[in-house]
CSV table of C-alpha atoms in Angstrom, one decimal:
chain,number,residue,atom,x,y,z
K,1,MET,CA,-39.0,-4.1,-27.3
K,2,ASN,CA,-37.8,-0.6,-28.0
K,3,LYS,CA,-38.2,0.3,-24.4
K,4,ARG,CA,-36.2,-2.8,-23.3
K,5,PHE,CA,-33.6,-2.0,-25.9
K,6,ALA,CA,-33.4,1.6,-24.6
K,7,VAL,CA,-32.9,0.4,-21.0
K,8,LEU,CA,-30.3,-2.2,-22.0
K,9,SER,CA,-28.4,0.5,-24.0
K,10,LEU,CA,-28.5,2.8,-21.0
K,11,LEU,CA,-27.1,0.1,-18.7
K,12,LEU,CA,-24.3,-0.8,-21.2
K,13,THR,CA,-23.5,2.9,-21.7
K,14,THR,CA,-23.4,3.5,-18.0
K,15,SER,CA,-21.2,0.5,-17.4
K,16,VAL,CA,-18.7,1.5,-20.2
K,17,THR,CA,-18.6,5.1,-18.8
K,18,CYS,CA,-17.9,3.9,-15.3
K,19,PHE,CA,-15.2,1.5,-16.5
K,20,ALA,CA,-13.6,4.3,-18.5
K,21,ALA,CA,-13.7,6.7,-15.5
K,22,MET,CA,-12.1,4.0,-13.3
K,23,ALA,CA,-9.4,3.5,-15.9
K,24,ASP,CA,-8.7,7.2,-16.1
K,25,ASP,CA,-8.5,7.3,-12.3
K,26,ALA,CA,-5.9,4.5,-12.3
K,27,THR,CA,-3.9,6.3,-15.0
K,28,GLU,CA,-4.0,9.5,-12.9
K,29,LEU,CA,-2.8,7.7,-9.8
K,30,ARG,CA,0.0,6.0,-11.7
K,31,ALA,CA,1.1,9.4,-13.1
K,32,LYS,CA,1.2,10.9,-9.6
K,33,LEU,CA,3.2,7.9,-8.3
K,34,SER,CA,5.6,8.1,-11.3
K,35,ASN,CA,6.7,11.5,-10.1
K,36,ILE,CA,7.8,10.0,-6.8
K,37,ASP,CA,11.1,8.2,-7.5
K,38,SER,CA,11.8,8.2,-3.7
K,39,LEU,CA,10.1,9.4,-0.6
K,40,HIS,CA,11.1,9.6,3.1
K,41,ALA,CA,8.7,10.7,5.7
K,42,THR,CA,7.6,10.3,9.3
K,43,PHE,CA,4.2,8.9,10.0
K,44,SER,CA,1.6,8.9,12.8
K,45,GLN,CA,-0.8,5.9,12.9
K,46,GLN,CA,-4.3,5.4,14.2
K,47,VAL,CA,-6.1,2.1,14.2
K,48,THR,CA,-9.9,1.9,14.8
K,49,ASP,CA,-12.2,-1.1,14.7
K,50,ILE,CA,-15.4,-1.6,12.7
K,51,ASN,CA,-17.3,0.5,15.3
K,52,ASN,CA,-14.8,3.4,15.0
K,53,LYS,CA,-13.4,2.5,18.4
K,54,PRO,CA,-9.6,3.4,18.8
K,55,ILE,CA,-7.4,0.2,19.0
K,56,GLN,CA,-3.9,1.6,18.7
K,57,THR,CA,-1.8,4.7,17.9
K,58,GLY,CA,1.8,4.7,16.8
K,59,SER,CA,4.5,6.5,14.9
K,60,GLY,CA,7.6,5.8,12.9
K,61,VAL,CA,9.4,6.3,9.6
K,62,PHE,CA,8.2,5.5,6.1
K,63,ALA,CA,10.2,5.4,2.9
K,64,LEU,CA,9.9,4.1,-0.6
K,65,ALA,CA,12.0,4.1,-3.8
K,66,TYR,CA,11.3,2.9,-7.3
K,67,PRO,CA,11.5,0.1,-8.2
K,68,ASN,CA,10.2,-2.3,-5.6
K,69,GLN,CA,11.9,-0.8,-2.5
K,70,PHE,CA,9.9,0.0,0.6
K,71,TYR,CA,10.7,0.8,4.3
K,72,TRP,CA,8.2,0.9,7.2
K,73,HIS,CA,9.6,1.2,10.7
K,74,LEU,CA,7.1,1.4,13.5
K,75,THR,CA,8.9,2.8,16.6
K,76,GLN,CA,6.0,3.4,18.9
K,77,PRO,CA,4.3,1.8,20.8
K,78,ASP,CA,6.1,-1.5,19.9
K,79,GLU,CA,8.8,-1.8,17.3
K,80,SER,CA,8.3,-3.6,14.0
K,81,LEU,CA,10.0,-3.3,10.7
K,82,ILE,CA,9.0,-4.1,7.0
K,83,VAL,CA,11.7,-3.8,4.3
K,84,ALA,CA,11.4,-4.5,0.6
K,85,ASP,CA,14.9,-4.6,-1.0
K,86,GLY,CA,13.7,-4.9,-4.6
K,87,ALA,CA,13.5,-8.7,-4.7
K,88,ASN,CA,12.4,-9.7,-1.2
K,89,LEU,CA,10.1,-8.4,1.5
K,90,TRP,CA,11.3,-8.8,5.1
K,91,ILE,CA,8.9,-8.5,8.1
K,92,TYR,CA,10.7,-8.3,11.4
K,93,ASN,CA,9.2,-8.5,14.9
K,94,PRO,CA,11.9,-7.8,17.4
K,95,PHE,CA,9.7,-8.7,20.4
K,96,ALA,CA,8.9,-12.1,19.0
K,97,GLU,CA,12.4,-12.5,17.5
K,98,GLU,CA,10.9,-13.6,14.2
K,99,VAL,CA,11.5,-12.6,10.6
K,100,THR,CA,9.2,-13.5,7.7
K,101,VAL,CA,10.6,-13.2,4.2
K,102,MET,CA,8.6,-13.4,0.9
K,103,ASP,CA,9.0,-12.5,-2.7
K,104,VAL,CA,8.1,-8.9,-3.6
K,105,ALA,CA,5.5,-10.2,-6.0
K,106,GLN,CA,3.9,-12.0,-3.1
K,107,ALA,CA,3.9,-8.7,-1.1
K,108,VAL,CA,1.8,-7.0,-3.8
K,109,ASP,CA,-0.7,-9.9,-3.6
K,110,ALA,CA,-0.8,-9.5,0.2
K,111,SER,CA,-1.6,-5.8,0.1
K,112,PRO,CA,-2.4,-3.2,-2.6
K,113,MET,CA,0.1,-1.0,-0.8
K,114,GLY,CA,2.7,-2.7,-3.0
K,115,LEU,CA,1.3,-0.6,-5.9
K,116,LEU,CA,3.2,2.4,-4.5
K,117,VAL,CA,6.5,0.9,-5.9
K,118,HIS,CA,5.2,-1.1,-8.8
K,119,ARG,CA,4.5,0.3,-12.3
K,120,ASP,CA,4.0,-2.7,-14.5
K,121,GLU,CA,0.7,-3.2,-16.3
K,122,ALA,CA,0.2,-6.8,-15.1
K,123,THR,CA,0.2,-5.8,-11.4
K,124,TRP,CA,-2.0,-2.8,-11.8
K,125,ALA,CA,-4.5,-4.9,-13.9
K,126,LYS,CA,-5.4,-6.8,-10.7
K,127,TYR,CA,-6.9,-3.7,-9.0
K,128,SER,CA,-9.6,-1.1,-9.5
K,129,VAL,CA,-9.0,2.5,-8.7
K,130,THR,CA,-11.6,5.2,-7.9
K,131,LYS,CA,-10.7,8.9,-7.3
K,132,ARG,CA,-12.4,11.0,-4.7
K,133,VAL,CA,-11.9,14.8,-4.9
K,134,ILE,CA,-11.5,16.3,-1.4
K,135,ASN,CA,-11.0,20.0,-2.4
K,136,ALA,CA,-9.4,22.1,-5.1
K,137,THR,CA,-5.9,20.7,-4.3
K,138,SER,CA,-6.5,17.4,-2.5
K,139,SER,CA,-7.8,14.0,-3.7
K,140,CYS,CA,-7.8,10.4,-2.6
K,141,PHE,CA,-7.6,7.3,-4.7
K,142,ASP,CA,-9.4,4.2,-3.4
K,143,ILE,CA,-7.7,0.9,-4.5
K,144,GLN,CA,-9.4,-2.5,-4.3
K,145,PRO,CA,-8.3,-5.9,-5.5
K,146,LYS,CA,-10.5,-7.3,-8.2
K,147,LYS,CA,-9.9,-10.7,-6.6
K,148,LEU,CA,-9.6,-10.8,-2.9
K,149,ASN,CA,-6.7,-13.0,-1.7
K,150,SER,CA,-5.4,-11.1,1.3
K,151,ASN,CA,-6.6,-9.7,4.6
K,152,VAL,CA,-6.3,-6.2,3.2
K,153,ILE,CA,-9.5,-5.5,1.3
K,154,ALA,CA,-9.1,-1.8,0.5
K,155,VAL,CA,-6.4,0.9,0.4
K,156,SER,CA,-6.8,4.7,-0.1
K,157,VAL,CA,-3.9,6.9,-1.1
K,158,CYS,CA,-4.3,10.7,-0.6
K,159,PHE,CA,-2.4,13.6,-2.1
K,160,ASP,CA,-2.2,17.3,-1.6
K,161,ALA,CA,-1.3,18.5,-5.0
K,162,LYS,CA,1.7,16.2,-5.9
K,163,GLN,CA,2.6,15.4,-2.4
K,164,LEU,CA,1.6,12.0,-0.8
K,165,VAL,CA,0.1,13.0,2.6
K,166,LYS,CA,-1.9,10.0,3.8
K,167,PHE,CA,-2.9,6.4,3.2
K,168,ASN,CA,-5.4,4.2,4.8
K,169,LEU,CA,-5.8,0.4,5.0
K,170,THR,CA,-9.0,-1.6,5.7
K,171,ASP,CA,-8.7,-5.3,6.7
K,172,GLU,CA,-11.4,-8.0,6.4
K,173,GLN,CA,-12.4,-7.5,10.0
K,174,GLY,CA,-13.3,-3.9,9.3
K,175,ASN,CA,-10.3,-2.4,11.2
K,176,LEU,CA,-9.1,0.9,9.7
K,177,SER,CA,-5.4,1.8,9.9
K,178,GLN,CA,-4.8,5.5,9.0
K,179,PHE,CA,-1.3,6.8,8.3
K,180,SER,CA,-0.6,10.6,8.1
K,181,LEU,CA,2.7,11.6,6.6
K,182,THR,CA,4.8,14.6,7.6
K,183,GLU,CA,8.4,15.9,6.8
K,184,GLN,CA,8.2,14.5,3.3
K,185,ARG,CA,11.4,14.6,1.2
K,186,SER,CA,13.4,12.5,-1.2
K,187,VAL,CA,15.6,9.7,0.1
K,188,LYS,CA,19.2,11.0,0.4
K,189,ALA,CA,22.0,9.2,-1.3
K,190,ASP,CA,23.5,8.1,2.0
K,191,GLU,CA,20.2,6.7,3.2
K,192,THR,CA,19.6,4.0,0.6
K,193,ASN,CA,20.9,1.3,2.9
K,194,ILE,CA,17.6,1.4,4.8
K,195,PHE,CA,16.2,-0.7,1.9
K,196,ASN,CA,18.7,-3.5,2.8
K,197,PHE,CA,17.7,-5.8,5.6
K,198,ALA,CA,20.3,-7.7,7.6
K,199,VAL,CA,18.9,-10.7,9.5
K,200,PRO,CA,19.7,-10.3,13.2
K,201,ASP,CA,21.4,-13.1,15.1
K,202,ASN,CA,19.3,-15.6,17.0
K,203,VAL,CA,15.9,-15.0,15.3
K,204,ASP,CA,13.6,-17.5,13.7
K,205,ILE,CA,13.2,-17.1,10.0
K,206,ASP,CA,9.9,-18.1,8.2
K,207,ASP,CA,11.0,-18.2,4.6
K,208,GLN,CA,7.8,-18.0,2.5
K,209,ARG,CA,9.9,-18.0,-0.7
K,210,LEU,CA,10.8,-21.6,0.0
K,211,LYS,CA,7.2,-22.6,0.7
K,212,GLN,CA,6.2,-21.0,-2.6
K,213,ALA,CA,8.9,-22.8,-4.5
K,214,HIS,CA,7.8,-26.1,-3.1
């Protein structure tokens, strides 16, 4: 009995220690993100499949601003645009002439990337965070939803000191999208209109907000 009790105690202690470490990692990540009120950068993108075979490369512009504002504009090889204006998330495909719009809260459920512009306890409680130390100045934070309800199953966010330099997304098929950021700076006062999306003429609109409401 004593031996069994000792093993059980060890398991419980290990579980509590791991949980505390994960909680501390989440706190550290939130602290790093809280220092970024806004960010504007260019990005290069590389997508590989589950066998590490290249699928696509691309480039574009990435920006975010607290609270709940996000801008992702893929310019190469094919244009696409994602804009969060604080209340709504717009996904625009110029080639297909389609726009999907959903609530920002839905966007967080669709991808842990939404955590970059969310700071509320309820949202963060849905995810686990684990830190990986790369070197003396660089570290990555692996984010996973506690309950899987989207095609994005994992996100990693990487910093060099306080600067956000890279993030990766893994989908349920095992495809890995890697985004490297350069030319990081704050969003200028005359650039804030990038977080406002105007629906182009003659495009189809898929309004997920209405579907959610009904």
